[in-house]
Tab-separated table of C-alpha atoms and ligand atoms in Angstrom:
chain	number	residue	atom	x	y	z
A	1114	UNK	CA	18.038	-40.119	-21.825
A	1115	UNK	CA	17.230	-42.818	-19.272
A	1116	UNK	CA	19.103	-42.021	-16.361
A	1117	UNK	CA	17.547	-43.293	-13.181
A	1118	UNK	CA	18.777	-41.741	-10.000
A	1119	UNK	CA	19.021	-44.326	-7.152
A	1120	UNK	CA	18.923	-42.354	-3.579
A	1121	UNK	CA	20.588	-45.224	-1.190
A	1122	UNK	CA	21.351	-47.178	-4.144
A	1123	UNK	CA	24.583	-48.748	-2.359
A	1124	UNK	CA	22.520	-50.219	-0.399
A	1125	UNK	CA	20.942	-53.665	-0.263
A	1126	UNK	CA	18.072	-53.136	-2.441
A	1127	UNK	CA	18.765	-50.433	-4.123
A	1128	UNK	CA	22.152	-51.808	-5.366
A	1129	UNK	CA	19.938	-55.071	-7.054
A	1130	UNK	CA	17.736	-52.515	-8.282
A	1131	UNK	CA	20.810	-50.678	-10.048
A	1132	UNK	CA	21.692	-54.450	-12.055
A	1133	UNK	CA	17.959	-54.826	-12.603
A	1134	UNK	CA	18.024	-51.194	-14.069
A	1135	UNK	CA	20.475	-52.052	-16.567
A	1136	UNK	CA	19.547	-54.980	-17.908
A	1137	UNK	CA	16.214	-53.020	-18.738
A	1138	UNK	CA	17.774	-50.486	-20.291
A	1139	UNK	CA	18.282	-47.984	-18.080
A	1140	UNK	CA	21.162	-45.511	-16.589
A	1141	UNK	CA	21.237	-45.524	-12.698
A	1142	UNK	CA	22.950	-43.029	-10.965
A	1143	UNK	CA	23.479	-43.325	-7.586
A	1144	UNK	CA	23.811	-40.942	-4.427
A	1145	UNK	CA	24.786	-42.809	-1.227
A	1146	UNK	CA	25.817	-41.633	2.189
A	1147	UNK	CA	27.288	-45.150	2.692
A	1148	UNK	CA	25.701	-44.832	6.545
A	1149	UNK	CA	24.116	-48.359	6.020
A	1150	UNK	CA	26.254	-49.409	3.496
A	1151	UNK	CA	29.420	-49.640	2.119
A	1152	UNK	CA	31.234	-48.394	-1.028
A	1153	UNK	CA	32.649	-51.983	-1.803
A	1154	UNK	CA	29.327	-52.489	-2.840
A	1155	UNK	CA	29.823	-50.542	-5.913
A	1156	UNK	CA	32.748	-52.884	-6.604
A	1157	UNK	CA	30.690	-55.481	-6.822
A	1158	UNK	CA	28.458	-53.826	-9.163
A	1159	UNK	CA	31.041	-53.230	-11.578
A	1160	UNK	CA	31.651	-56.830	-11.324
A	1161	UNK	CA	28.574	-57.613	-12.059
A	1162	UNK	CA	28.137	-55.323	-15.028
A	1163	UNK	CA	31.577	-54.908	-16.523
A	1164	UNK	CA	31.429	-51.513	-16.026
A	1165	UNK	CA	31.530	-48.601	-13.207
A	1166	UNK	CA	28.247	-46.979	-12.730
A	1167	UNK	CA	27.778	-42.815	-11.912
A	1168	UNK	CA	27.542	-42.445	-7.862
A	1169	UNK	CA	28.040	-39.446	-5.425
A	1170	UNK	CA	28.978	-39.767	-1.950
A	1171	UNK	CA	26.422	-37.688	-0.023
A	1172	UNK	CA	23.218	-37.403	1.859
A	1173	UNK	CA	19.609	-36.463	0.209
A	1174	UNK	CA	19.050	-34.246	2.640
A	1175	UNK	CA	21.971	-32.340	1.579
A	1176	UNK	CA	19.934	-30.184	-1.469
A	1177	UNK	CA	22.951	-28.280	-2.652
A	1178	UNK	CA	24.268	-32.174	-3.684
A	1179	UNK	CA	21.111	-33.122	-5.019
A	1180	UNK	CA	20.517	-29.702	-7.138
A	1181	UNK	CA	23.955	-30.468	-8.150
A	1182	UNK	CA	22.882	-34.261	-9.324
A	1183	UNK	CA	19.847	-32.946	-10.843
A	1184	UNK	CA	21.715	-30.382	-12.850
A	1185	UNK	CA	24.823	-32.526	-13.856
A	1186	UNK	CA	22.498	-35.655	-15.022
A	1187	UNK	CA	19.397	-35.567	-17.066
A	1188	UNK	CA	17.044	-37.353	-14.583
A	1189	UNK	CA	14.352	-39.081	-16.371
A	1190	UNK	CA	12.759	-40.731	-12.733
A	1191	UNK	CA	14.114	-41.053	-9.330
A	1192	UNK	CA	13.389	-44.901	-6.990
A	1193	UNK	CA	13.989	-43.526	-3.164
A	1194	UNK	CA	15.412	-45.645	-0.933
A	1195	UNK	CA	17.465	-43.825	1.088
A	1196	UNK	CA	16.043	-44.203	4.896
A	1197	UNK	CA	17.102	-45.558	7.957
A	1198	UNK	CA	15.219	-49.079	8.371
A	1199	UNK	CA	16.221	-50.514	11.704
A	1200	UNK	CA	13.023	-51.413	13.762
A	1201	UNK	CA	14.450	-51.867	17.178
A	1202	UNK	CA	16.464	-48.495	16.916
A	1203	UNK	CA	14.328	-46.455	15.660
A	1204	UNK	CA	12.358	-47.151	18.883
A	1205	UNK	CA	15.647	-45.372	20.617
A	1206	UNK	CA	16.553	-42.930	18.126
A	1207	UNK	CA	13.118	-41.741	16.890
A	1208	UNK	CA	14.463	-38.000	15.997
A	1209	UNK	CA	16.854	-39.300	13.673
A	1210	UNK	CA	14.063	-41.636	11.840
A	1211	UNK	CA	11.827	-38.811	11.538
A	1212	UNK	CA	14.431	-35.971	10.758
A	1213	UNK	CA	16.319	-38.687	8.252
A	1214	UNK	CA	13.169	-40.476	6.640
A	1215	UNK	CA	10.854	-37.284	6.519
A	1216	UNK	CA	13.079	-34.512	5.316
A	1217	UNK	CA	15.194	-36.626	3.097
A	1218	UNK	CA	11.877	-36.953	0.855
A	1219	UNK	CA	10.675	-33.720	1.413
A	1220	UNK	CA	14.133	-31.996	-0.474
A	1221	UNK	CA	13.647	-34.706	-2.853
A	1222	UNK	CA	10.474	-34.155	-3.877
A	1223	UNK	CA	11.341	-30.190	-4.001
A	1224	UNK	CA	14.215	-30.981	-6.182
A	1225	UNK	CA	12.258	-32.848	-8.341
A	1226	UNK	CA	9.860	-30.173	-8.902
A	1227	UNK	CA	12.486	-27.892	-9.239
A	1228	UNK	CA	14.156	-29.749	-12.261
A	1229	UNK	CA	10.629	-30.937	-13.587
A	1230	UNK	CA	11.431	-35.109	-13.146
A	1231	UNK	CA	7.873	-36.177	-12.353
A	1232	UNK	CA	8.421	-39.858	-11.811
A	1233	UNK	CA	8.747	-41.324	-8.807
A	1234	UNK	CA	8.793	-44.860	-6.936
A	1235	UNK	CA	9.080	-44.551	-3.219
A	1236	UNK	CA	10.320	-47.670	-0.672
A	1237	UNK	CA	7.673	-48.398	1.956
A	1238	UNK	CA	6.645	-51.330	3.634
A	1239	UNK	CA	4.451	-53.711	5.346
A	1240	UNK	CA	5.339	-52.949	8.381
A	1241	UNK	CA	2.800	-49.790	7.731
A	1242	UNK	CA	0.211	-52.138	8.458
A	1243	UNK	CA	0.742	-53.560	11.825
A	1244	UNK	CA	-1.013	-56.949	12.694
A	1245	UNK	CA	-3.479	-57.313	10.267
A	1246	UNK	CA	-6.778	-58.664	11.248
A	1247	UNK	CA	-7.315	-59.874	7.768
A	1248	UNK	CA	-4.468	-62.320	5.641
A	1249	UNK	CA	-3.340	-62.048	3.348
A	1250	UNK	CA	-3.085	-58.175	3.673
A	1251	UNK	CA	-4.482	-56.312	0.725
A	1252	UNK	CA	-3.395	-52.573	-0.405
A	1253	UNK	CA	-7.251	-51.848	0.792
A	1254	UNK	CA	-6.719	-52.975	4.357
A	1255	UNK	CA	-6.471	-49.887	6.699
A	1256	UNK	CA	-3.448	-48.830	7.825
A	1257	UNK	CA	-3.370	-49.351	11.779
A	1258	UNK	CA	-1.089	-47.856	14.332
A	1259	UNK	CA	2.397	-48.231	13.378
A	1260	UNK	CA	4.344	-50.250	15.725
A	1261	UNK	CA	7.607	-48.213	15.086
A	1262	UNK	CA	9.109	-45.010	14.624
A	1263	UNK	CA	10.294	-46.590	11.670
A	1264	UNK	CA	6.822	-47.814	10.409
A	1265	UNK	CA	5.586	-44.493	11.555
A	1266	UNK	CA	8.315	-42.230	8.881
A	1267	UNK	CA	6.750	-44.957	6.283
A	1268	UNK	CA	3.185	-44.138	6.997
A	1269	UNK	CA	3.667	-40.052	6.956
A	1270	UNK	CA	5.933	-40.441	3.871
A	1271	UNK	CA	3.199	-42.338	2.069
A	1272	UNK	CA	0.773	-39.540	2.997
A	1273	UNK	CA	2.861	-36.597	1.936
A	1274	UNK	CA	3.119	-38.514	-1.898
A	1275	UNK	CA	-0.685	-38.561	-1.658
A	1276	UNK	CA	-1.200	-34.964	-0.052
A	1277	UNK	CA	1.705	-33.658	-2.361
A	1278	UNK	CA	-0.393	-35.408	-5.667
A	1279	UNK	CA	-3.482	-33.937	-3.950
A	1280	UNK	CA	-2.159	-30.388	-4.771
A	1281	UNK	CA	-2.473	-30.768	-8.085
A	1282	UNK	CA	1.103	-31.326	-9.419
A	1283	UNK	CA	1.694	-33.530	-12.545
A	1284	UNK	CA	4.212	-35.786	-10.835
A	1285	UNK	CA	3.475	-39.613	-11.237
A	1286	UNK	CA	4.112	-41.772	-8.302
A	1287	UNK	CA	4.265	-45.418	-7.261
A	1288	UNK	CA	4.960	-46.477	-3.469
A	1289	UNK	CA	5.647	-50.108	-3.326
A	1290	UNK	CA	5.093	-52.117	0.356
A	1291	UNK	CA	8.005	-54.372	0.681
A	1292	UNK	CA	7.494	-57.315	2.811
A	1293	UNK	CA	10.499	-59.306	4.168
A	1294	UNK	CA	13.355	-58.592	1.668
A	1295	UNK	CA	16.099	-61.710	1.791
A	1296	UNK	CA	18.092	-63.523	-0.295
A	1297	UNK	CA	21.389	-61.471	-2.826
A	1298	UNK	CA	22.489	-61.985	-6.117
A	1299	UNK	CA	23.341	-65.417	-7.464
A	1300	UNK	CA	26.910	-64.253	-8.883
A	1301	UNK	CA	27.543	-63.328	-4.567
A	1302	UNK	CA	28.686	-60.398	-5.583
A	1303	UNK	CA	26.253	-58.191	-4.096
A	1304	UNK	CA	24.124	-58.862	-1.277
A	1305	UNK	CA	22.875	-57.787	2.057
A	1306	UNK	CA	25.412	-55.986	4.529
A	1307	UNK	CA	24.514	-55.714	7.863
A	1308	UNK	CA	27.126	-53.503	9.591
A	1309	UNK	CA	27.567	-54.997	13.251
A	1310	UNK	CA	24.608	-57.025	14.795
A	1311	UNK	CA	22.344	-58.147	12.340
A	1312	UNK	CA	18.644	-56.981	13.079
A	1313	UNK	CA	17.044	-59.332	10.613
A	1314	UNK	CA	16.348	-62.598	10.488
A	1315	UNK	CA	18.407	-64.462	7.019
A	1316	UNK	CA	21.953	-62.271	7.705
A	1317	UNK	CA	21.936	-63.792	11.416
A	1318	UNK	CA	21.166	-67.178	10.212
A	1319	UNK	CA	24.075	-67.388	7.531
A	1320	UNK	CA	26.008	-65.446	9.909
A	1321	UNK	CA	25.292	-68.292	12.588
A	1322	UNK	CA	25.811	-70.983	9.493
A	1323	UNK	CA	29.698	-69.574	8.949
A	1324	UNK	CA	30.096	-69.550	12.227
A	1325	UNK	CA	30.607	-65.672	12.701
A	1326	UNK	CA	27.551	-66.317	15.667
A	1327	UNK	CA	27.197	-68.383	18.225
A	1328	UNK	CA	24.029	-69.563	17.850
A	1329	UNK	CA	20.587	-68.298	16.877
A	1330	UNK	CA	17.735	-66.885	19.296
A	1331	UNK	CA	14.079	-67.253	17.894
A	1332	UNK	CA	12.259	-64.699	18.811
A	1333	UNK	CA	8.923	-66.869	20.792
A	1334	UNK	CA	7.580	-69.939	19.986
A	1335	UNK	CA	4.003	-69.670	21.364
A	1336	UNK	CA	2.538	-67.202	18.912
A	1337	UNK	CA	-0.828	-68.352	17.363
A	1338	UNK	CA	1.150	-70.017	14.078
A	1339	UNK	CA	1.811	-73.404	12.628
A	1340	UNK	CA	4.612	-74.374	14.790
A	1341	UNK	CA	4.182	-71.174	16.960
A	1342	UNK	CA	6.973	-69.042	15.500
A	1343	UNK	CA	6.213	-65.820	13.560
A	1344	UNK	CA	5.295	-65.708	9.913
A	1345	UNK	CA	6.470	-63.780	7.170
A	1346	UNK	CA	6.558	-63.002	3.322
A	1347	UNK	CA	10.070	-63.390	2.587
A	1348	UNK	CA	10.973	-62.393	-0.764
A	1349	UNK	CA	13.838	-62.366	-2.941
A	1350	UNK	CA	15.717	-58.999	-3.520
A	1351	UNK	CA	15.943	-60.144	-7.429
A	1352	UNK	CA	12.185	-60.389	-7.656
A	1353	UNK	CA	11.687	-56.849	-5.200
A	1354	UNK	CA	14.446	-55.467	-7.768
A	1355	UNK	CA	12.542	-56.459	-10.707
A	1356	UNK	CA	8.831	-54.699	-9.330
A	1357	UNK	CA	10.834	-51.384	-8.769
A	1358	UNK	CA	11.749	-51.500	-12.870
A	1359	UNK	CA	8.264	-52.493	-13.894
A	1360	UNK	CA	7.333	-49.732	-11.788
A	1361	UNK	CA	8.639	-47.551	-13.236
A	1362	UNK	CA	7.670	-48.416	-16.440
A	1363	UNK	CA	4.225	-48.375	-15.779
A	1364	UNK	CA	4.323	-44.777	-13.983
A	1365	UNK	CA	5.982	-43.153	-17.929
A	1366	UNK	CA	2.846	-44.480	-19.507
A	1367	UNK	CA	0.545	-42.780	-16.811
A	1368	UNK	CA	-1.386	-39.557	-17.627
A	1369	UNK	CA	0.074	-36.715	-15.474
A	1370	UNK	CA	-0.733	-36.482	-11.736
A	1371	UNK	CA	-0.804	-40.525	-10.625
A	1372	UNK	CA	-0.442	-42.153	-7.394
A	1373	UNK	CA	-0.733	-45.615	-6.354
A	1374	UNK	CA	0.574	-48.334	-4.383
A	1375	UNK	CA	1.450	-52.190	-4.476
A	1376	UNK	CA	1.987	-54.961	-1.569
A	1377	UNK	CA	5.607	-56.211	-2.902
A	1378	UNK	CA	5.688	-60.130	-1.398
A	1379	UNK	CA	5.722	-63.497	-2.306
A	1380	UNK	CA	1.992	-63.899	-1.448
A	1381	UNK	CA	3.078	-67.347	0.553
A	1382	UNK	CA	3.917	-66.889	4.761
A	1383	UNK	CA	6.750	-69.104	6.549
A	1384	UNK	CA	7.567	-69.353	9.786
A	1385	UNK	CA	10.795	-68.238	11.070
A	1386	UNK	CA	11.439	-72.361	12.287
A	1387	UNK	CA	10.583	-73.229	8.262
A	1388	UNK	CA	13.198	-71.068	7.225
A	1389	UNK	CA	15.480	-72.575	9.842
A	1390	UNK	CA	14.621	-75.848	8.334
A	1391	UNK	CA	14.800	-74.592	4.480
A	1392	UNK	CA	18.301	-72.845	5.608
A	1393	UNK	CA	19.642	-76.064	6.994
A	1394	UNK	CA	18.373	-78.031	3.641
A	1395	UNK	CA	20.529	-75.533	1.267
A	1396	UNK	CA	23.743	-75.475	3.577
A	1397	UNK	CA	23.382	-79.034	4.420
A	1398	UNK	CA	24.164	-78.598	7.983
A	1399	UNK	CA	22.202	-78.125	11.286
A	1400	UNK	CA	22.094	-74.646	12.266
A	1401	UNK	CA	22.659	-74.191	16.344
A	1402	UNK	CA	19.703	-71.971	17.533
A	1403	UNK	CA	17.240	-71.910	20.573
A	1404	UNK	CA	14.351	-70.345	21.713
A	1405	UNK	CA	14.364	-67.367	23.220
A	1406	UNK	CA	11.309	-64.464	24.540
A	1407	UNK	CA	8.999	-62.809	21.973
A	1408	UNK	CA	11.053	-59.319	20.091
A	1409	UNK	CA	8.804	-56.633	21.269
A	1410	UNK	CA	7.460	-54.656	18.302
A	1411	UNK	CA	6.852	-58.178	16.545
A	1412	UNK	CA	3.712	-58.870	14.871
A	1413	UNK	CA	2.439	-62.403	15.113
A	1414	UNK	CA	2.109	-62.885	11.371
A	1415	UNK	CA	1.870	-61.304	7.764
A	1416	UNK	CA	1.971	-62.375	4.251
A	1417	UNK	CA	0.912	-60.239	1.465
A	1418	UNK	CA	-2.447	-60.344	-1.316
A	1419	UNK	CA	-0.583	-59.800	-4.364
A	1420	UNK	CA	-3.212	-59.491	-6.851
A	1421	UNK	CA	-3.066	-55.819	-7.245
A	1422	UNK	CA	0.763	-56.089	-8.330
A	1423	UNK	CA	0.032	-59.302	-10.461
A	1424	UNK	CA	-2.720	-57.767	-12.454
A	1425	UNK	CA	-2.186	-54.357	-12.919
A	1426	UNK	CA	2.239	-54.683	-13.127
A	1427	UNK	CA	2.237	-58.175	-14.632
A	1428	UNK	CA	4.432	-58.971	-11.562
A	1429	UNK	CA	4.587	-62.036	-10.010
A	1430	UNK	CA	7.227	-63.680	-7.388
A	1431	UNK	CA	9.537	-66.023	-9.188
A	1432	UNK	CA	12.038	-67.388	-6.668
A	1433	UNK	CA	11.336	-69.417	-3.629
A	1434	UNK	CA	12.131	-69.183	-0.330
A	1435	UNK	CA	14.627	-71.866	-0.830
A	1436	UNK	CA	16.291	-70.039	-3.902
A	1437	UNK	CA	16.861	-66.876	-1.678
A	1438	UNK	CA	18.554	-68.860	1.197
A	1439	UNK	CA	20.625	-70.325	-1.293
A	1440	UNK	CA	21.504	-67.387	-2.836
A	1441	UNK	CA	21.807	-65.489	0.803
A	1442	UNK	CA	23.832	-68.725	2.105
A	1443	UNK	CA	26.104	-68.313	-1.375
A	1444	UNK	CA	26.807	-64.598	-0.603
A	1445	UNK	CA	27.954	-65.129	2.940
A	1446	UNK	CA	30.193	-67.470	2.206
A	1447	UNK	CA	31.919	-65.100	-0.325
A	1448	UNK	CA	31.699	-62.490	2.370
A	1449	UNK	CA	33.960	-64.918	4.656
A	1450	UNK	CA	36.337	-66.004	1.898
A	1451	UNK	CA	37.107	-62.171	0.975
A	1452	UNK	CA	37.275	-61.143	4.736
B	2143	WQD	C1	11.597	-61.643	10.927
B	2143	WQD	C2	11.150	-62.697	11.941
B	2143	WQD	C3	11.520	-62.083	14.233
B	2143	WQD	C4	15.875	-62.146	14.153
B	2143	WQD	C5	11.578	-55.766	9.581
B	2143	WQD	C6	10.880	-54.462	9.225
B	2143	WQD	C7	10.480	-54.463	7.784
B	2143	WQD	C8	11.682	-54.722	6.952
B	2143	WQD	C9	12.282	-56.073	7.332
B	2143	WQD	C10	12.803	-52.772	6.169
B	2143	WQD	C11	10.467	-62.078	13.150
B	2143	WQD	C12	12.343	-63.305	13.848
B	2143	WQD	C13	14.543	-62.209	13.764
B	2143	WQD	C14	16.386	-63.093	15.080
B	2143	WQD	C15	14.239	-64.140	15.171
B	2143	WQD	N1	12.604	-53.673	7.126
B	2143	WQD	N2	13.753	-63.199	14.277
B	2143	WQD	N3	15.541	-64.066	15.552
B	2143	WQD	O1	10.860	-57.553	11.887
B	2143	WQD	O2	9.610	-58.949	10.133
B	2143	WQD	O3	10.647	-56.799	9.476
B	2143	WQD	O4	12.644	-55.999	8.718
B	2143	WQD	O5	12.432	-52.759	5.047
B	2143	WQD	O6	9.923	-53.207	7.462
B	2143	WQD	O7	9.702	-54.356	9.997
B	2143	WQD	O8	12.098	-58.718	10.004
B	2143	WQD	O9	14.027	-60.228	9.877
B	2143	WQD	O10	13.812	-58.690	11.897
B	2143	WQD	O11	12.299	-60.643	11.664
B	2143	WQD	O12	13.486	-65.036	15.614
B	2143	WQD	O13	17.586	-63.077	15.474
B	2143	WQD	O14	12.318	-63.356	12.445
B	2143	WQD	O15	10.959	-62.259	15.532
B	2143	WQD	O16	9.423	-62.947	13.551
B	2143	WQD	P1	10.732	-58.033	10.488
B	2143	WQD	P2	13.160	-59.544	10.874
């Protein structure tokens, strides 16, 4: 038995998680509400993997569905992912985050307990640190005011793992701290799927590349940075996908009752005008942006200490930044030739 059940796992990274799954060994099943995704994706999972893999259509806050997973499938540990992640509209629509984020885990968790599956790794993120006074950020560095909704759902959901371990219960958890996920899988099957505007950086660049946007805005120019623009740790879903199974892992040779956490980055900052640069080296042509006003809610800049992951995981980064514009430039340009 070594099904794996994948909330959100349609989605970006939970879908390379799914192909990382099953080249370890492992059965994912997946529950998706396809609200930030789409069901194609699975089609390109099968793709991938010569073979259809076990999903249901539904929300995690739904706990008749998720009884009814836990019951039909013998769960041996659960990766949540399932959230809504959007920065700027979480600032508009902070109800939904917390209702969504909060209570999604909450009747997981209870489910969990209810069918006695005690392992656990939870999706947070960096973005539960704010600016941080120190870089690179270690897992020790306080926690300061989140500068979202969205941050904020990731902060309380980290507590309630350590409250709900706090209690006593034998469950073994892992919450991992993604920095700036990017890049897809080299076959293009998979990838990321922004539905309308993208929000992030990479999907608006090869978006801009293919000509699908008119040009690019960077966010400010006069931060406190190399060459003024912001910095981040941008790493490659395939590498992010590959911590989640060695997570894992690690939390079924715990003793009962575990919780800990791990920074998920490359270790190494760019700026966004570097990964400008590094996009227009892997497409080979100049990409039309300009500079625009600071994003409120940015953070000046962030990169990740990654010794805690690298030590105690045996987890280290393996693709560059050019690699995941490559493989991000790659997948867009399937995305136009199928469209
Ligand atoms: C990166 C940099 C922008 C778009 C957020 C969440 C984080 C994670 C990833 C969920 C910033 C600049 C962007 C554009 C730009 N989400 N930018 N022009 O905000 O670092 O992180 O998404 O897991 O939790 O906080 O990512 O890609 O939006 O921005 O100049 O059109 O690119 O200002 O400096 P961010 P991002």
């Amino acid at each position: 038995m070594n099904n794996i059940l994948i909330t959100g796992g349609a989605g970006y990274i939970g879908s390379h998680t799914a192909v990382a799954l099953v080249e370890a060994g492992f059965e994912p099943i997946i529950i998706d509400n396809f609200s930030n995704s789409d069901v194609s994706v699975l089609k390109g999972l099968k793709n991938i993997l010569g073979r259809e893999l076990t999903y249901y259509e539904g929300d995690c806050n739904d706990r008749a569905l998720m009884e009814k997973i836990f019951s039909e499938n013998e769960i041996k540990g659960v990766i949540h992912f399932a959230a809504f992640k959007a920065v700027g509209e979480s600032t508009k629509l902070p109800l939904n985050y917390y209702s969504n984020n909060i209570n999604s885990l909450l009747v997981l968790l209870e489910t969990m307990e209810k069918f006695k599956v005690k392992d656990l790794v939870f999706s947070s993120s960096c973005t539960v640190y704010g600016q941080p006074d120190e870089l690179p950020v270690s897992e020790s560095t306080p926690r300061k005011e989140a500068e979202s909704p969205y941050g904020n759902t990731k902060k309380i959901c980290e507590d309630i793992l350590k409250d709900y371990i706090k209690s006593g219960v034998n469950s073994r958890i892992i919450s991992l701290r993604y920095f700036n996920p990017v890049g897809a899988h080299p076959s293009g099957e998979i990838g990321e799927l922004p539905l309308g505007i993208p929000n992030n950086l990479v999907p608006f660049i090869t978006q801009t590349g293919a000509g699908l946007r008119e040009k690019l805005t960077v966010f400010g120019d006069d931060y406190n940075t190399p060459d003024g623009s912001c910095v981040r740790d941008y790493i490659h879903v395939m590498d992010l996908a590959d911590a989640h199974v060695k997570a894992l892992k690690y939390l079924f040779q715990q003793q009962d009752n575990f919780y800990d956490l791990f920074n998920v980055g490359t270790g190494n900052g760019n700026t966004v005008l570097e990964v400008i640069k590094t996009f227009e080296k892997v497409s080979q042509k100049p990409l039309n942006y300009q500079i625009g006003p600071r994003r409120s809610g940015d953070i000046e800049k962030v990169w990740a200490n990654t010794d805690k992951i690298n030590s105690v995981l045996g987890w280290k980064a393996k693709y560059s930044l050019e690699d995941s514009l490559r493989d991000s430039w790659h997948w867009q340009q399937k995305l136009v030739e199928k469209s």
